[in-house]
Short mmCIF file of C-alpha atoms and ligand atoms in Angstrom, two decimals:
data_model
loop_
_atom_site.label_atom_id
_atom_site.label_comp_id
_atom_site.label_asym_id
_atom_site.label_seq_id
_atom_site.Cartn_x
_atom_site.Cartn_y
_atom_site.Cartn_z
CA MET A 1 0.00 0.00 0.00
CA PRO A 2 1.70 3.21 -1.06
CA ASN A 3 2.14 5.67 1.81
CA ARG A 4 0.50 3.34 4.28
CA GLU A 5 0.72 4.79 7.78
CA THR A 6 3.23 2.71 9.70
CA ILE A 7 4.27 2.53 13.32
CA ALA A 8 7.65 0.82 13.71
CA ILE A 9 8.18 -1.32 16.79
CA LEU A 10 11.82 -1.85 17.68
CA ASP A 11 11.72 -5.25 19.31
CA PHE A 12 14.00 -5.69 22.32
CA GLY A 13 12.74 -9.23 22.84
CA SER A 14 9.71 -8.84 25.08
CA GLN A 15 7.19 -11.66 25.15
CA TYR A 16 4.63 -8.89 24.53
CA SER A 17 6.18 -7.36 21.38
CA GLN A 18 3.73 -9.04 19.02
CA LEU A 19 0.93 -7.87 21.26
CA ILE A 20 2.04 -4.24 20.83
CA ALA A 21 1.84 -4.67 17.06
CA ARG A 22 -1.62 -6.17 17.34
CA ARG A 23 -2.87 -3.40 19.62
CA VAL A 24 -1.67 -0.75 17.18
CA ARG A 25 -3.29 -2.58 14.28
CA GLU A 26 -6.54 -2.88 16.22
CA ASN A 27 -6.53 0.90 15.96
CA HIS A 28 -6.39 0.52 12.17
CA VAL A 29 -2.75 1.54 11.89
CA TYR A 30 -0.23 -0.83 10.34
CA SER A 31 2.66 -1.73 12.61
CA GLU A 32 5.74 -3.77 12.01
CA LEU A 33 8.33 -5.34 14.29
CA LEU A 34 11.89 -4.40 13.40
CA ALA A 35 15.29 -5.24 14.82
CA PRO A 36 16.20 -3.07 17.83
CA ASN A 37 19.20 -1.53 16.10
CA THR A 38 17.36 -0.62 12.90
CA PRO A 39 19.19 2.49 11.63
CA ALA A 40 17.44 5.84 11.96
CA GLU A 41 18.08 6.23 8.25
CA ARG A 42 15.97 3.19 7.48
CA LEU A 43 13.14 4.40 9.69
CA ARG A 44 13.19 7.67 7.78
CA ALA A 45 13.12 5.80 4.48
CA LEU A 46 10.13 3.78 5.67
CA ASN A 47 8.40 7.07 6.37
CA VAL A 48 7.13 5.80 9.72
CA LYS A 49 4.59 7.86 11.64
CA GLY A 50 5.94 6.83 15.02
CA ILE A 51 8.31 4.48 16.82
CA ILE A 52 7.59 2.22 19.78
CA LEU A 53 10.45 0.73 21.76
CA SER A 54 9.30 -2.59 23.20
CA GLY A 55 10.08 -4.20 26.52
CA GLY A 56 12.77 -6.82 26.81
CA PRO A 57 14.34 -9.28 29.23
CA ALA A 58 17.80 -7.68 29.47
CA SER A 59 19.08 -4.86 31.69
CA VAL A 60 20.01 -1.75 29.72
CA TYR A 61 23.26 -1.45 31.68
CA ALA A 62 24.34 -5.06 31.00
CA ALA A 63 27.12 -5.74 28.51
CA GLY A 64 25.69 -6.84 25.17
CA ALA A 65 22.17 -5.63 25.97
CA PRO A 66 20.25 -4.77 22.78
CA ARG A 67 20.30 -1.06 21.97
CA CYS A 68 18.73 1.31 19.52
CA GLU A 69 20.51 4.17 17.83
CA ARG A 70 20.54 7.48 19.67
CA ASP A 71 19.61 9.06 16.32
CA ILE A 72 16.14 7.56 16.27
CA PHE A 73 15.06 10.43 18.53
CA ASP A 74 16.02 12.82 15.74
CA VAL A 75 13.99 11.11 13.02
CA GLY A 76 11.33 13.71 13.69
CA VAL A 77 8.52 11.34 14.64
CA PRO A 78 7.11 10.53 18.11
CA VAL A 79 8.67 7.76 20.19
CA LEU A 80 7.04 5.72 22.95
CA GLY A 81 9.24 3.53 25.14
CA ILE A 82 7.60 0.67 27.00
CA CYS A 83 9.36 -0.88 30.04
CA TYR A 84 12.89 -1.66 28.76
CA GLY A 85 12.04 0.75 25.93
CA MET A 86 11.46 3.58 28.41
CA GLN A 87 14.65 2.71 30.25
CA ILE A 88 16.78 2.74 27.14
CA ALA A 89 15.22 6.04 26.01
CA CYS A 90 15.96 7.60 29.42
CA GLN A 91 19.49 6.21 29.45
CA LEU A 92 20.34 7.29 25.89
CA LEU A 93 19.13 10.80 26.61
CA GLY A 94 21.18 11.22 29.75
CA GLY A 95 19.37 9.48 32.63
CA GLU A 96 20.33 6.54 34.80
CA VAL A 97 18.88 3.04 35.16
CA ARG A 98 19.65 0.65 38.04
CA ALA A 99 18.31 -2.49 39.64
CA GLY A 100 15.30 -1.45 41.76
CA GLN A 101 14.97 -2.07 45.49
CA THR A 102 11.62 -3.69 44.98
CA ARG A 103 10.60 -5.63 41.93
CA GLU A 104 7.13 -4.94 40.62
CA TYR A 105 5.27 -7.82 38.99
CA GLY A 106 1.59 -7.88 38.26
CA ARG A 107 -1.15 -5.39 38.99
CA VAL A 108 0.00 -2.07 40.50
CA ARG A 109 -1.74 1.25 41.32
CA LEU A 110 -0.45 4.11 39.22
CA ASN A 111 -0.84 7.75 40.20
CA VAL A 112 -1.16 9.88 37.11
CA ARG A 113 0.48 13.18 38.09
CA ARG A 114 -0.03 14.83 34.71
CA PRO A 115 -2.67 13.44 32.36
CA VAL A 116 -0.87 14.54 29.19
CA GLY A 117 0.48 12.91 26.04
CA VAL A 118 0.23 9.17 26.25
CA LEU A 119 -1.59 9.49 29.60
CA ALA A 120 -4.15 12.01 28.34
CA HIS A 121 -7.83 11.42 29.19
CA LEU A 122 -6.95 9.20 32.18
CA PRO A 123 -8.24 9.51 35.75
CA PRO A 124 -5.72 10.34 38.55
CA GLU A 125 -5.44 6.76 39.75
CA ILE A 126 -5.48 3.64 37.55
CA SER A 127 -4.42 0.03 37.64
CA VAL A 128 -1.52 -1.06 35.39
CA TRP A 129 0.44 -4.24 34.70
CA MET A 130 4.11 -4.15 35.68
CA SER A 131 6.89 -6.63 35.05
CA HIS A 132 10.30 -5.16 35.89
CA GLY A 133 13.26 -5.33 38.24
CA ASP A 134 15.20 -2.29 36.96
CA VAL A 135 14.06 1.30 37.43
CA VAL A 136 14.97 4.71 36.07
CA THR A 137 16.70 6.27 39.09
CA GLU A 138 17.51 9.59 37.51
CA VAL A 139 15.97 11.41 34.58
CA ALA A 140 17.85 13.91 32.46
CA ASP A 141 16.71 17.53 32.66
CA CYS A 142 14.93 17.16 29.35
CA PHE A 143 12.53 14.59 30.86
CA GLU A 144 9.68 15.06 33.29
CA PRO A 145 8.10 12.20 35.27
CA ILE A 146 4.32 12.21 34.76
CA ALA A 147 3.24 9.19 36.84
CA VAL A 148 4.46 7.25 39.89
CA THR A 149 3.71 4.06 41.77
CA ALA A 150 4.55 3.21 45.39
CA ALA A 151 7.80 1.51 44.35
CA CYS A 152 8.62 3.42 41.20
CA PRO A 153 9.09 7.20 41.20
CA VAL A 154 9.52 7.26 37.41
CA ALA A 155 6.60 5.15 36.17
CA ALA A 156 5.95 7.35 33.12
CA VAL A 157 7.88 10.21 31.54
CA ARG A 158 7.59 12.77 28.84
CA HIS A 159 10.27 14.73 27.07
CA LYS A 160 9.99 18.48 27.61
CA SER A 161 10.52 19.48 24.00
CA LEU A 162 10.31 16.37 21.80
CA PRO A 163 7.29 14.06 21.33
CA VAL A 164 9.02 11.31 23.31
CA PHE A 165 7.19 9.37 26.04
CA GLY A 166 7.96 6.39 28.22
CA VAL A 167 5.93 4.08 30.45
CA GLN A 168 7.42 1.56 32.83
CA PHE A 169 4.27 -0.60 32.73
CA HIS A 170 2.71 -2.52 29.84
CA PRO A 171 -0.21 -0.75 28.15
CA GLU A 172 -0.40 -3.52 25.53
CA VAL A 173 -1.69 -6.25 27.89
CA THR A 174 -5.35 -6.57 28.74
CA HIS A 175 -4.45 -6.44 32.44
CA THR A 176 -3.85 -2.71 31.97
CA PRO A 177 -7.49 -1.66 31.55
CA ASN A 178 -6.66 1.82 30.23
CA GLY A 179 -3.93 0.51 27.94
CA GLU A 180 -6.12 0.78 24.90
CA GLN A 181 -6.66 4.49 25.54
CA MET A 182 -2.89 5.00 25.87
CA ILE A 183 -2.16 3.26 22.56
CA ARG A 184 -4.92 5.31 20.95
CA ASN A 185 -3.46 8.51 22.42
CA PHE A 186 -0.08 7.67 20.95
CA VAL A 187 -1.22 6.53 17.54
CA TYR A 188 -3.85 9.20 16.87
CA ASP A 189 -3.17 12.26 19.03
CA ILE A 190 0.61 12.10 19.19
CA CYS A 191 1.57 10.50 15.86
CA GLY A 192 -1.36 12.01 13.98
CA CYS A 193 -2.42 8.81 12.23
CA ARG A 194 -5.83 8.65 10.58
CA GLY A 195 -6.24 4.88 10.53
CA ASP A 196 -5.91 3.44 7.04
CA TRP A 197 -5.28 -0.22 7.97
CA ARG A 198 -8.75 -1.52 7.23
CA VAL A 199 -9.73 -4.82 5.79
CA GLU A 200 -10.67 -3.39 2.35
CA ASN A 201 -7.30 -1.66 2.09
CA VAL A 202 -5.48 -4.75 3.29
CA ILE A 203 -7.11 -6.80 0.55
CA GLU A 204 -6.42 -4.13 -2.05
CA ALA A 205 -2.77 -3.93 -1.03
CA ALA A 206 -2.32 -7.72 -1.05
CA VAL A 207 -3.94 -7.97 -4.47
CA GLU A 208 -1.67 -5.21 -5.77
CA THR A 209 1.45 -6.95 -4.41
CA VAL A 210 0.48 -10.26 -6.01
CA ARG A 211 -0.16 -8.57 -9.35
CA THR A 212 3.24 -6.91 -9.21
CA GLN A 213 4.98 -10.19 -8.40
CA VAL A 214 3.14 -12.49 -10.78
CA GLY A 215 3.47 -11.73 -14.48
CA PRO A 216 0.44 -11.63 -16.80
CA ASP A 217 1.23 -15.04 -18.28
CA ASP A 218 2.29 -16.78 -15.09
CA ARG A 219 0.18 -19.30 -13.27
CA VAL A 220 0.15 -19.92 -9.54
CA ILE A 221 -0.48 -23.20 -7.76
CA CYS A 222 -2.02 -23.20 -4.31
CA GLY A 223 -2.20 -26.29 -2.15
CA LEU A 224 -5.46 -26.19 -0.23
CA SER A 225 -5.57 -28.00 3.08
CA GLY A 226 -9.03 -26.99 4.23
CA GLY A 227 -7.46 -24.75 6.89
CA VAL A 228 -7.89 -21.00 7.34
CA ASP A 229 -4.53 -19.81 6.01
CA SER A 230 -4.50 -21.75 2.75
CA SER A 231 -8.17 -20.92 2.14
CA VAL A 232 -7.66 -17.18 2.58
CA THR A 233 -4.49 -17.35 0.48
CA ALA A 234 -6.49 -18.93 -2.33
CA GLY A 235 -9.26 -16.36 -1.93
CA LEU A 236 -6.82 -13.46 -2.22
CA LEU A 237 -4.98 -14.93 -5.17
CA HIS A 238 -8.18 -15.62 -6.98
CA ARG A 239 -9.16 -11.98 -6.48
CA ALA A 240 -5.75 -10.94 -7.86
CA ILE A 241 -5.21 -13.26 -10.82
CA GLY A 242 -8.51 -15.10 -11.34
CA ALA A 243 -8.27 -18.16 -13.55
CA ARG A 244 -4.47 -18.17 -13.47
CA LEU A 245 -4.73 -19.66 -9.99
CA ILE A 246 -4.94 -23.42 -9.82
CA CYS A 247 -5.75 -25.02 -6.48
CA ILE A 248 -4.83 -28.54 -5.56
CA PHE A 249 -6.54 -30.41 -2.77
CA VAL A 250 -5.09 -33.79 -1.93
CA ASP A 251 -7.78 -35.92 -0.33
CA ASN A 252 -5.67 -38.26 1.79
CA GLY A 253 -8.64 -39.90 3.46
CA LEU A 254 -7.53 -38.56 6.83
CA CYS A 255 -9.86 -35.57 6.91
CA ARG A 256 -12.91 -35.03 9.05
CA THR A 257 -16.39 -35.72 7.69
CA ASN A 258 -17.38 -33.54 4.74
CA GLU A 259 -14.10 -31.63 4.72
CA ALA A 260 -13.27 -32.51 1.15
CA ALA A 261 -16.84 -31.69 0.13
CA LEU A 262 -16.67 -28.28 1.82
CA VAL A 263 -13.47 -27.42 -0.02
CA GLU A 264 -15.10 -28.42 -3.29
CA THR A 265 -18.35 -26.52 -2.77
CA THR A 266 -16.55 -23.42 -1.55
CA PHE A 267 -13.71 -23.09 -4.02
CA HIS A 268 -15.07 -24.79 -7.10
CA ASP A 269 -18.84 -24.35 -6.91
CA HIS A 270 -19.04 -20.99 -5.16
CA PHE A 271 -15.90 -19.15 -6.30
CA GLY A 272 -15.59 -20.98 -9.59
CA MET A 273 -11.90 -21.67 -9.10
CA ASP A 274 -9.89 -24.18 -11.05
CA LEU A 275 -9.71 -26.80 -8.31
CA ARG A 276 -8.04 -30.16 -8.80
CA VAL A 277 -9.15 -32.66 -6.17
CA VAL A 278 -6.86 -35.65 -6.06
CA ASP A 279 -8.48 -38.71 -4.58
CA ALA A 280 -5.49 -40.34 -2.92
CA ARG A 281 -7.38 -42.02 -0.11
CA GLN A 282 -6.48 -45.57 -1.01
CA ARG A 283 -2.86 -44.68 -1.64
CA PHE A 284 -2.44 -43.16 1.83
CA LEU A 285 -4.38 -45.89 3.63
CA SER A 286 -2.39 -48.67 2.04
CA LYS A 287 0.91 -46.98 2.91
CA LEU A 288 -0.26 -46.55 6.49
CA ALA A 289 -1.48 -50.12 6.95
CA GLY A 290 0.11 -51.70 10.01
CA VAL A 291 2.13 -48.56 10.88
CA LEU A 292 1.83 -47.87 14.61
CA ASP A 293 4.56 -45.32 15.30
CA PRO A 294 3.17 -41.77 15.06
CA GLN A 295 6.40 -40.25 13.72
CA GLU A 296 6.52 -42.91 11.05
CA LYS A 297 2.90 -42.07 10.18
CA ARG A 298 3.89 -38.41 9.83
CA ARG A 299 6.86 -39.27 7.66
CA ILE A 300 4.81 -41.47 5.34
CA ILE A 301 2.01 -38.92 5.03
CA GLY A 302 4.46 -36.07 4.36
CA HIS A 303 6.30 -38.09 1.76
CA GLU A 304 3.18 -39.30 -0.03
CA PHE A 305 1.76 -35.79 -0.03
CA ILE A 306 4.82 -34.43 -1.80
CA GLU A 307 4.72 -37.23 -4.36
CA VAL A 308 1.04 -36.73 -5.13
CA PHE A 309 1.38 -32.95 -5.23
CA LYS A 310 4.41 -33.14 -7.49
CA GLN A 311 2.59 -35.33 -9.98
CA GLU A 312 -0.39 -33.04 -10.05
CA ALA A 313 1.72 -29.88 -10.32
CA LYS A 314 3.65 -31.31 -13.27
CA ALA A 315 0.41 -31.48 -15.18
CA ILE A 316 -0.03 -27.71 -14.94
CA PRO A 317 1.94 -25.94 -17.66
CA GLY A 318 3.31 -22.45 -17.05
CA ALA A 319 3.09 -22.68 -13.28
CA ARG A 320 5.97 -20.66 -11.92
CA PHE A 321 4.70 -19.78 -8.48
CA LEU A 322 3.50 -21.64 -5.42
CA ALA A 323 1.20 -19.78 -3.04
CA GLN A 324 1.78 -20.35 0.62
CA GLY A 325 -0.17 -19.27 3.70
CA THR A 326 2.77 -17.94 5.70
CA ILE A 327 1.45 -15.47 8.28
CA TYR A 328 3.19 -12.67 10.22
CA PRO A 329 4.04 -14.65 13.38
CA ASP A 330 5.88 -17.18 11.15
CA VAL A 331 7.82 -14.31 9.59
CA ILE A 332 8.68 -12.81 12.96
CA GLU A 333 9.87 -16.13 14.31
CA SER A 334 12.26 -16.48 11.38
CA GLY A 335 14.02 -13.18 12.09
CA HIS A 336 13.11 -9.53 11.97
CA GLY A 337 12.33 -7.16 9.22
CA PRO A 338 10.49 -7.08 5.96
CA THR A 339 13.67 -7.87 4.05
CA GLY A 340 16.92 -9.60 4.63
CA HIS A 341 15.69 -13.05 5.49
CA SER A 342 14.63 -15.91 3.31
CA ALA A 343 11.02 -16.91 3.10
CA VAL A 344 9.84 -19.25 5.80
CA ILE A 345 8.75 -22.66 4.77
CA LYS A 346 6.18 -23.88 7.24
CA SER A 347 7.42 -26.94 9.00
CA HIS A 348 3.93 -28.38 8.84
CA HIS A 349 3.74 -30.77 6.02
CA ASN A 350 0.90 -29.32 3.94
CA VAL A 351 3.24 -27.75 1.44
CA GLY A 352 6.52 -28.40 3.22
CA GLY A 353 9.52 -29.21 1.07
CA LEU A 354 7.80 -28.46 -2.20
CA PRO A 355 9.30 -25.12 -3.14
CA VAL A 356 12.90 -26.26 -2.95
CA GLU A 357 12.22 -29.51 -4.74
CA LEU A 358 10.21 -28.11 -7.57
CA GLY A 359 11.90 -24.77 -7.96
CA PHE A 360 8.75 -22.71 -7.54
CA GLU A 361 8.89 -19.11 -6.47
CA LEU A 362 6.77 -18.36 -3.43
CA VAL A 363 3.79 -16.05 -3.26
CA GLU A 364 2.82 -15.25 0.30
CA PRO A 365 -0.04 -12.78 0.40
CA LEU A 366 -0.64 -13.19 4.16
CA ARG A 367 2.91 -12.62 5.32
CA LEU A 368 2.10 -9.29 6.94
CA LEU A 369 -1.06 -10.45 8.71
CA PHE A 370 -1.84 -11.77 12.16
CA LYS A 371 -4.26 -14.67 12.42
CA ASP A 372 -7.21 -12.48 13.45
CA GLU A 373 -6.55 -10.25 10.44
CA VAL A 374 -6.39 -13.31 8.18
CA ARG A 375 -9.82 -14.29 9.47
CA ARG A 376 -11.24 -10.82 8.85
CA VAL A 377 -9.85 -10.87 5.32
CA GLY A 378 -11.41 -14.31 4.84
CA GLU A 379 -14.79 -13.02 5.96
CA ALA A 380 -14.53 -9.99 3.69
CA LEU A 381 -13.68 -12.24 0.74
CA GLY A 382 -16.88 -14.16 1.40
CA LEU A 383 -15.41 -17.42 2.64
CA PRO A 384 -17.87 -19.46 4.72
CA GLU A 385 -17.81 -19.03 8.47
CA ASN A 386 -16.96 -22.66 9.15
CA LEU A 387 -13.77 -22.28 7.11
CA VAL A 388 -12.76 -18.89 8.45
CA TRP A 389 -13.20 -19.82 12.12
CA ARG A 390 -11.94 -23.38 11.85
CA HIS A 391 -9.64 -24.66 14.59
CA PRO A 392 -6.14 -25.69 13.48
CA PHE A 393 -5.99 -29.21 12.13
CA PRO A 394 -2.71 -31.12 11.85
CA GLY A 395 -1.38 -31.91 8.39
CA PRO A 396 -1.28 -35.67 9.09
CA GLY A 397 -4.94 -35.38 10.04
CA LEU A 398 -6.81 -38.08 11.88
CA ALA A 399 -3.89 -40.50 11.51
CA VAL A 400 -2.22 -38.92 14.54
CA ARG A 401 -5.47 -38.98 16.49
CA ILE A 402 -5.86 -42.71 16.15
CA ALA A 403 -3.48 -44.48 18.47
CA GLY A 404 -2.36 -47.65 16.70
CA ASP A 405 -3.40 -48.95 13.31
CA VAL A 406 -5.17 -46.52 10.97
CA THR A 407 -7.95 -48.40 9.19
CA GLU A 408 -11.04 -47.21 7.34
CA GLN A 409 -13.21 -48.66 10.08
CA ARG A 410 -11.36 -46.84 12.86
CA LEU A 411 -11.36 -43.63 10.85
CA GLU A 412 -15.12 -43.93 10.59
CA ILE A 413 -15.49 -44.36 14.34
CA LEU A 414 -13.30 -41.35 15.05
CA ARG A 415 -15.03 -39.19 12.44
CA ALA A 416 -18.42 -39.97 13.93
CA ALA A 417 -17.28 -39.17 17.49
CA ASP A 418 -15.45 -36.02 16.37
CA ASP A 419 -18.51 -34.85 14.46
CA ILE A 420 -20.68 -35.13 17.54
CA LEU A 421 -18.14 -33.21 19.60
CA LEU A 422 -17.94 -30.33 17.10
CA GLU A 423 -21.69 -30.24 16.65
CA GLU A 424 -22.23 -29.93 20.40
CA LEU A 425 -19.49 -27.31 20.79
CA HIS A 426 -21.20 -25.20 18.14
CA ALA A 427 -24.63 -25.76 19.64
CA ALA A 428 -23.50 -24.74 23.12
CA GLY A 429 -21.64 -21.66 21.84
CA TRP A 430 -18.23 -23.02 22.88
CA TYR A 431 -16.57 -23.58 19.50
CA ARG A 432 -15.11 -20.08 19.18
CA LYS A 433 -14.11 -19.96 22.84
CA VAL A 434 -11.88 -23.01 22.39
CA ALA A 435 -8.55 -22.78 20.55
CA GLN A 436 -8.67 -26.38 19.44
CA GLY A 437 -11.06 -29.22 20.12
CA PHE A 438 -11.07 -32.80 18.89
CA ALA A 439 -11.59 -36.45 19.68
CA VAL A 440 -8.88 -39.09 19.94
CA LEU A 441 -9.35 -42.82 19.49
CA VAL A 442 -7.47 -44.98 21.95
CA PRO A 443 -7.51 -48.74 21.52
CA VAL A 444 -8.09 -49.99 25.03
CA ALA A 445 -10.13 -53.11 25.67
CA SER A 446 -12.37 -51.37 28.12
CA VAL A 447 -15.10 -53.48 29.68
CA GLY A 448 -18.61 -52.09 29.53
CA VAL A 449 -22.15 -53.12 30.24
CA MET A 450 -24.40 -52.86 27.24
CA GLY A 451 -27.90 -54.32 27.45
CA ASP A 452 -27.75 -57.29 29.81
CA GLY A 453 -24.17 -58.36 29.57
CA ARG A 454 -20.59 -57.28 29.92
CA SER A 455 -19.27 -56.06 26.62
CA TYR A 456 -15.87 -55.62 25.11
CA GLU A 457 -17.62 -54.65 21.92
CA GLY A 458 -16.05 -51.28 21.63
CA GLN A 459 -12.42 -51.98 22.32
CA ASN A 460 -12.12 -48.23 21.97
CA VAL A 461 -12.03 -45.32 24.34
CA VAL A 462 -12.72 -41.90 22.89
CA VAL A 463 -10.84 -39.09 24.58
CA ILE A 464 -12.11 -35.53 24.26
CA ARG A 465 -9.39 -32.88 24.10
CA LEU A 466 -10.32 -29.19 24.36
CA VAL A 467 -7.62 -26.60 24.86
CA GLU A 468 -7.31 -22.88 25.21
CA SER A 469 -4.13 -21.36 23.87
CA LYS A 470 -2.82 -18.16 22.30
CA ASP A 471 0.08 -19.56 20.32
CA PHE A 472 -0.21 -23.35 20.71
CA MET A 473 3.22 -23.38 22.40
CA THR A 474 1.52 -23.57 25.77
CA ALA A 475 -2.06 -24.60 26.38
CA ASP A 476 -4.48 -25.39 29.14
CA TRP A 477 -7.47 -27.69 29.13
CA VAL A 478 -10.81 -25.94 28.89
CA HIS A 479 -12.99 -25.75 31.98
CA ILE A 480 -16.07 -26.39 29.93
CA ASP A 481 -19.55 -26.85 31.38
CA TYR A 482 -20.14 -30.40 32.58
CA ALA A 483 -23.49 -30.30 30.80
CA VAL A 484 -21.74 -30.06 27.42
CA LEU A 485 -19.44 -32.96 28.28
CA ALA A 486 -22.43 -35.00 29.47
CA THR A 487 -24.26 -34.52 26.16
CA VAL A 488 -21.16 -35.28 24.11
CA SER A 489 -20.40 -38.44 26.07
CA ASN A 490 -23.97 -39.62 26.00
CA ARG A 491 -24.33 -39.10 22.29
CA ILE A 492 -21.01 -40.74 21.39
CA ILE A 493 -21.74 -43.85 23.42
CA ASN A 494 -25.25 -44.15 22.04
CA GLU A 495 -24.59 -43.20 18.45
CA VAL A 496 -21.12 -44.51 17.65
CA PRO A 497 -20.85 -48.28 17.55
CA GLY A 498 -17.45 -49.47 18.72
CA VAL A 499 -17.08 -47.00 21.58
CA ASN A 500 -18.08 -47.79 25.14
CA ARG A 501 -16.16 -45.21 27.14
CA VAL A 502 -15.52 -41.47 26.80
CA ALA A 503 -12.86 -39.64 28.79
CA TYR A 504 -11.94 -35.95 29.12
CA ASP A 505 -8.28 -34.93 28.93
CA ILE A 506 -7.34 -32.55 31.75
CA SER A 507 -3.63 -32.13 30.97
CA SER A 508 -1.91 -28.86 30.23
CA LYS A 509 0.91 -28.22 27.76
CA PRO A 510 3.62 -28.47 28.95
CA PRO A 511 4.21 -31.19 29.87
CA SER A 512 1.56 -32.82 27.66
CA THR A 513 1.28 -31.87 24.00
CA ILE A 514 -2.01 -30.80 22.44
CA GLU A 515 -2.20 -33.80 20.15
CA TRP A 516 -1.97 -37.21 21.74
CA GLN A 517 0.68 -38.42 19.39
P1 XMP B 601 1.34 -30.25 19.88
O1 XMP B 601 0.66 -31.57 19.82
O2 XMP B 601 2.77 -30.29 19.43
O3 XMP B 601 0.57 -29.34 18.82
O4 XMP B 601 1.17 -29.58 21.22
C1 XMP B 601 0.74 -27.97 18.63
C2 XMP B 601 -0.09 -27.57 17.42
O5 XMP B 601 0.47 -28.17 16.24
C3 XMP B 601 -0.47 -29.05 15.63
N1 XMP B 601 0.27 -30.23 15.17
C4 XMP B 601 0.59 -30.46 13.89
N2 XMP B 601 0.31 -29.76 12.78
N3 XMP B 601 1.45 -31.39 11.50
C5 XMP B 601 0.73 -30.25 11.58
O6 XMP B 601 0.46 -29.64 10.53
C6 XMP B 601 1.77 -32.15 12.56
O7 XMP B 601 2.42 -33.19 12.46
C7 XMP B 601 1.31 -31.65 13.83
N4 XMP B 601 1.42 -32.11 15.10
C8 XMP B 601 0.78 -31.22 15.91
C9 XMP B 601 -1.49 -29.36 16.70
O8 XMP B 601 -2.74 -29.74 16.14
C10 XMP B 601 -1.53 -28.07 17.48
O9 XMP B 601 -2.35 -27.11 16.86
#
């Protein structure tokens, strides 16, 4: 997007850095995480409207601590330092930072001495979220403290002549109830943004970028997995290049009920895309026969996928590009900055390995977007709700949710149980509150009483796994209403032959993983 308003975030390594970017974007202003030592010259070239210095785990006085250039304060745009960011700003401009006498972690009362700048429109006393051991012990003459806490005499500062502010606490976390107002103050009142990061503009910009990258005679292949990212990628590309997009969906037989059908009705019937559905169900099942080790299952599925995809792609003449649903968190995790690092290949197997092997160039229209933005783009493109809000689903599919041998019969049992679970989650209004929810089939000869006698009929236990998670690196089990569990259990036992016991998984990650295998 030409002249898009941008707030640069110099990332000193805080666990909250991505959150700052999201908070700014929620205010309809594009924000980007950059390396902490990004030269002032580059920030000028990017024409940023403001700079935020993030928090970070180091001490500014420690050897080797990440630093920003002193010159960034002369770029001529406002700067907001958060936590470590405030400390480094104060230090670079002549103040002093030391280890505090008392550490402040968690919720703290803040006295707003002067409700100006970033603290404008705030009452005299508010609650904020702190997480620091170091404090600014001395501010340079050019700075003025504007808020204090019981343990921290410099809890917020403003520069006397430049638009430079600092806060020791974290306005970006939801535990700082007025944080939103502070970010808004900075972005709108201080930096003078108008808010041009809106879904229509995002789509327009992505379409423009694709059209610039892909020549008028080039064709693009997109591997659809049925997940959110690949679906939205296909939607955007179709908007950009129409019939020159060819989608490939490999039906490996390890999907949930109706998943292949949904992909077909959405992309072929509704959008009229050139969709090639490859029925590889038998091929995958025969390769998986008798394989019990989950890693071996993954390896086989990954390998077969590449083979099938390769064959299909070969049949498409003029295809120079491969579209991939890389999103912003993947980009951030691979290193900072919009340039200077190679494209990330998702480790998940859906298109993994293909670009290098086949020599495709990558098209990644989502690489600047967070997941919630991807979903909003998906909605705006008219993708169905059940695709846009779908929980993540592993590439190897149900094969890693069936402990032991993967057979058609066991897949059918798991699909039926999983279907009931999802149906009830939707019905009870829990589906969107859960990060990921699924059923697992565990082959345990569990005795049951069915009718008049003892029964080993099932030989299967179905385990229900529901987790809440922000990033899927850590997760907790969902404290869902018992009534929902009762209905799910009752329906599975009554409606799914082959299951006589249902259990609920109450393990967190770590140490457990989200998937069972
Ligand atoms: P774990 O089980 O490692 O899962 O806690 C974290 C997230 O990754 C997904 N997952 C996979 N996704 N291929 C994938 O594409 C895989 O082999 C795989 N294993 C786990 C899992 O569903 C969760 O969202």
